[in-house]
Every structure is written in C-alpha cells, then in structure tokens.
C-alpha cells in the first residue's frame, strides 16, 4: 500500500479488539434484520470516538496528540449492555462504556472539557422512531459484558471518501 499523501482530515479514536468489533457487527446485523433495511452507519467499524481534525497541519496535531499520549496510562475499558441516546424523534443505540472517566480524561486533555461527551460504541446511529420501535424491544434486555485494554489512540485518515488506518499512537505508561 502506498503512503497516504495530502492528508487533511484525521479521525482520532479508541479501537476495540476484533472480538468486540465482531460483536458490534452482529448487533448491526440484528438491527438491519429487525428494521428490514440498511441504516446510515450500518458498515462502520466499532470504535469510541475522540475527535476529528480537518486542516492542513496534520503533522502538528499528530505531534500534539503523541506528546499528550506519552503521559497516559493504559487502562481497561469495560463495556456493559445497550443504551439509547435521544435526538428529538431519532435515537442512537449504543454499547455503554461503564468506566467513562479515563476516556473522558483523554478527551479533555486532547480537545477540551465537555460535559456532553459520552464515550460509547455506536450500534445504530440516528435511526427514526419507527425503526427504533422495531428494534429496541428485542435489544433492550440483551445482556452484554466485555472489556479490553486501551493502550493507544488509533488515527484514521480520510482518503477518497473512506477512512484508512493511518497510525497508532501508543500511551507512554503501558501496563
């Protein structure tokens, strides 16, 4: 694969391991089956969003995040059950991160303090009320519990209308 050139949009996130990505993919399959059609983020991979950066100074932001990440300690992310965000008549179904504080701390040290930031793994983003009512009764009581070691920030780059893995920024104090 050729190196990416002229990168001007980056996405910083926490990427769970393959077994959790697979679980989220299965949940997305379930939502698709229950509502009977595709939805906007049907094929997006499981992740915990931190922030997006769009500017010509991508090397500067990579250096900034790398310098901050050198002071982060690795920690376990605990995920438990499904929950819902309400956006007017639309809903987002997500896997809930139980120990939000370490991820919120990373977010605040990289971006800014924001009390509305809620770390989560999206299953179905911004679906309409009718689709929500078709899927939620089957999903709401699903018991789910997993955890994984978070020791890095994953950086994706926008290349030809899709996100490509660009690099991993490791934490400085890895267990």
GROMACS .gro file of C-alpha atoms in nm:
model
  175
    1UNK     CA    1   0.000   0.000   0.000
    2UNK     CA    2   0.133   0.341  -0.096
    3UNK     CA    3   0.183   0.600   0.180
    4UNK     CA    4  -0.104   0.843   0.214
    5UNK     CA    5  -0.036   1.186   0.070
    6UNK     CA    6  -0.206   1.521   0.120
    7UNK     CA    7  -0.393   1.403   0.427
    8UNK     CA    8  -0.604   1.688   0.559
    9UNK     CA    9  -0.868   1.508   0.766
   10UNK     CA   10  -0.796   1.278   1.061
   11UNK     CA   11  -1.018   1.084   1.300
   12UNK     CA   12  -0.880   1.004   1.646
   13UNK     CA   13  -1.049   0.713   1.822
   14UNK     CA   14  -1.014   0.416   2.052
   15UNK     CA   15  -1.041   0.092   1.864
   16UNK     CA   16  -1.163  -0.218   2.049
   17UNK     CA   17  -1.016  -0.562   1.971
   18UNK     CA   18  -1.152  -0.786   1.696
   19UNK     CA   19  -1.386  -0.990   1.919
   20UNK     CA   20  -1.573  -0.676   2.026
   21UNK     CA   21  -1.575  -0.545   1.668
   22UNK     CA   22  -1.730  -0.878   1.568
   23UNK     CA   23  -1.995  -0.850   1.841
   24UNK     CA   24  -2.088  -0.499   1.723
   25UNK     CA   25  -2.108  -0.622   1.365
   26UNK     CA   26  -2.352  -0.895   1.475
   27UNK     CA   27  -2.562  -0.635   1.661
   28UNK     CA   28  -2.568  -0.421   1.346
   29UNK     CA   29  -2.682  -0.731   1.152
   30UNK     CA   30  -2.961  -0.776   1.408
   31UNK     CA   31  -3.079  -0.415   1.373
   32UNK     CA   32  -3.070  -0.446   0.994
   33UNK     CA   33  -3.281  -0.765   1.013
   34UNK     CA   34  -3.528  -0.615   1.263
   35UNK     CA   35  -3.590  -0.290   1.073
   36UNK     CA   36  -3.580  -0.453   0.729
   37UNK     CA   37  -3.336  -0.211   0.561
   38UNK     CA   38  -2.988  -0.065   0.590
   39UNK     CA   39  -2.917   0.236   0.809
   40UNK     CA   40  -2.659   0.514   0.779
   41UNK     CA   41  -2.371   0.363   0.978
   42UNK     CA   42  -2.455   0.000   0.902
   43UNK     CA   43  -2.100  -0.087   0.791
   44UNK     CA   44  -1.893   0.138   1.016
   45UNK     CA   45  -1.647  -0.047   1.239
   46UNK     CA   46  -1.683  -0.042   1.617
   47UNK     CA   47  -1.493   0.241   1.786
   48UNK     CA   48  -1.506   0.500   2.062
   49UNK     CA   49  -1.481   0.843   1.901
   50UNK     CA   50  -1.246   1.103   2.042
   51UNK     CA   51  -1.237   1.379   1.779
   52UNK     CA   52  -1.195   1.465   1.411
   53UNK     CA   53  -0.940   1.712   1.281
   54UNK     CA   54  -0.964   1.880   0.942
   55UNK     CA   55  -0.680   2.112   0.849
   56UNK     CA   56  -0.357   2.119   0.652
   57UNK     CA   57  -0.146   2.091   0.971
   58UNK     CA   58  -0.197   1.719   1.033
   59UNK     CA   59   0.167   1.663   1.132
   60UNK     CA   60   0.125   1.923   1.409
   61UNK     CA   61  -0.185   1.760   1.556
   62UNK     CA   62  -0.017   1.415   1.541
   63UNK     CA   63   0.280   1.557   1.734
   64UNK     CA   64   0.048   1.722   1.987
   65UNK     CA   65  -0.154   1.402   2.048
   66UNK     CA   66   0.164   1.192   2.065
   67UNK     CA   67   0.315   1.424   2.326
   68UNK     CA   68  -0.002   1.409   2.537
   69UNK     CA   69  -0.041   1.031   2.492
   70UNK     CA   70   0.310   0.979   2.631
   71UNK     CA   71   0.163   1.072   2.971
   72UNK     CA   72  -0.145   0.847   2.952
   73UNK     CA   73  -0.157   0.516   3.138
   74UNK     CA   74  -0.306   0.205   2.983
   75UNK     CA   75  -0.640   0.106   3.137
   76UNK     CA   76  -0.921  -0.143   3.089
   77UNK     CA   77  -1.237  -0.030   2.913
   78UNK     CA   78  -1.546  -0.205   3.049
   79UNK     CA   79  -1.849  -0.233   2.820
   80UNK     CA   80  -2.186  -0.342   2.951
   81UNK     CA   81  -2.528  -0.367   2.788
   82UNK     CA   82  -2.704  -0.144   2.538
   83UNK     CA   83  -2.841   0.203   2.594
   84UNK     CA   84  -3.002   0.482   2.390
   85UNK     CA   85  -2.933   0.848   2.310
   86UNK     CA   86  -3.240   1.057   2.222
   87UNK     CA   87  -3.212   1.318   1.943
   88UNK     CA   88  -3.561   1.459   1.907
   89UNK     CA   89  -3.755   1.192   1.717
   90UNK     CA   90  -3.439   0.995   1.635
   91UNK     CA   91  -3.242   0.753   1.852
   92UNK     CA   92  -2.891   0.609   1.866
   93UNK     CA   93  -2.848   0.260   2.008
   94UNK     CA   94  -2.507   0.202   2.162
   95UNK     CA   95  -2.296  -0.021   2.384
   96UNK     CA   96  -2.235   0.158   2.712
   97UNK     CA   97  -1.884   0.220   2.844
   98UNK     CA   98  -1.907   0.167   3.220
   99UNK     CA   99  -1.583   0.338   3.325
  100UNK     CA  100  -1.618   0.663   3.133
  101UNK     CA  101  -1.373   0.870   3.340
  102UNK     CA  102  -1.040   0.755   3.182
  103UNK     CA  103  -1.174   0.813   2.830
  104UNK     CA  104  -1.328   1.148   2.925
  105UNK     CA  105  -0.992   1.245   3.075
  106UNK     CA  106  -0.814   1.163   2.747
  107UNK     CA  107  -1.078   1.359   2.554
  108UNK     CA  108  -1.039   1.663   2.782
  109UNK     CA  109  -0.659   1.655   2.760
  110UNK     CA  110  -0.674   1.639   2.381
  111UNK     CA  111  -0.974   1.854   2.298
  112UNK     CA  112  -1.143   2.042   2.584
  113UNK     CA  113  -1.375   1.987   2.876
  114UNK     CA  114  -1.720   1.893   2.750
  115UNK     CA  115  -1.982   1.759   2.988
  116UNK     CA  116  -2.188   1.628   2.696
  117UNK     CA  117  -1.908   1.396   2.575
  118UNK     CA  118  -2.014   1.037   2.649
  119UNK     CA  119  -1.779   0.754   2.547
  120UNK     CA  120  -1.971   0.472   2.378
  121UNK     CA  121  -1.967   0.226   2.089
  122UNK     CA  122  -2.243   0.301   1.839
  123UNK     CA  123  -2.459   0.016   1.711
  124UNK     CA  124  -2.721   0.214   1.513
  125UNK     CA  125  -2.683   0.591   1.479
  126UNK     CA  126  -2.968   0.837   1.447
  127UNK     CA  127  -3.242   0.593   1.346
  128UNK     CA  128  -3.601   0.711   1.313
  129UNK     CA  129  -3.871   0.644   1.571
  130UNK     CA  130  -4.035   0.369   1.367
  131UNK     CA  131  -3.707   0.179   1.318
  132UNK     CA  132  -3.623   0.227   1.684
  133UNK     CA  133  -3.957   0.078   1.790
  134UNK     CA  134  -3.898  -0.221   1.560
  135UNK     CA  135  -3.555  -0.298   1.705
  136UNK     CA  136  -3.529  -0.177   2.066
  137UNK     CA  137  -3.781  -0.420   2.224
  138UNK     CA  138  -3.559  -0.708   2.106
  139UNK     CA  139  -3.231  -0.546   2.208
  140UNK     CA  140  -3.305  -0.363   2.533
  141UNK     CA  141  -3.274  -0.668   2.760
  142UNK     CA  142  -2.968  -0.812   2.588
  143UNK     CA  143  -2.703  -0.888   2.846
  144UNK     CA  144  -2.358  -0.790   2.722
  145UNK     CA  145  -2.033  -0.756   2.913
  146UNK     CA  146  -1.679  -0.728   2.777
  147UNK     CA  147  -1.358  -0.543   2.850
  148UNK     CA  148  -1.033  -0.464   2.672
  149UNK     CA  149  -0.701  -0.296   2.740
  150UNK     CA  150  -0.679   0.054   2.598
  151UNK     CA  151  -0.312   0.139   2.542
  152UNK     CA  152  -0.328   0.355   2.229
  153UNK     CA  153  -0.517   0.602   2.017
  154UNK     CA  154  -0.592   0.494   1.662
  155UNK     CA  155  -0.571   0.758   1.390
  156UNK     CA  156  -0.765   0.720   1.066
  157UNK     CA  157  -0.712   0.941   0.761
  158UNK     CA  158  -0.980   1.037   0.509
  159UNK     CA  159  -0.867   0.913   0.167
  160UNK     CA  160  -1.101   0.913  -0.133
  161UNK     CA  161  -1.420   0.929   0.077
  162UNK     CA  162  -1.326   0.649   0.316
  163UNK     CA  163  -1.134   0.621   0.640
  164UNK     CA  164  -0.797   0.441   0.621
  165UNK     CA  165  -0.591   0.334   0.924
  166UNK     CA  166  -0.314   0.593   0.937
  167UNK     CA  167  -0.121   0.519   1.259
  168UNK     CA  168  -0.136   0.411   1.621
  169UNK     CA  169  -0.025   0.647   1.898
  170UNK     CA  170   0.083   0.439   2.196
  171UNK     CA  171   0.040   0.551   2.555
  172UNK     CA  172   0.363   0.616   2.741
  173UNK     CA  173   0.287   0.412   3.052
  174UNK     CA  174   0.176   0.072   2.930
  175UNK     CA  175   0.092  -0.193   3.189
   0.00000   0.00000   0.00000
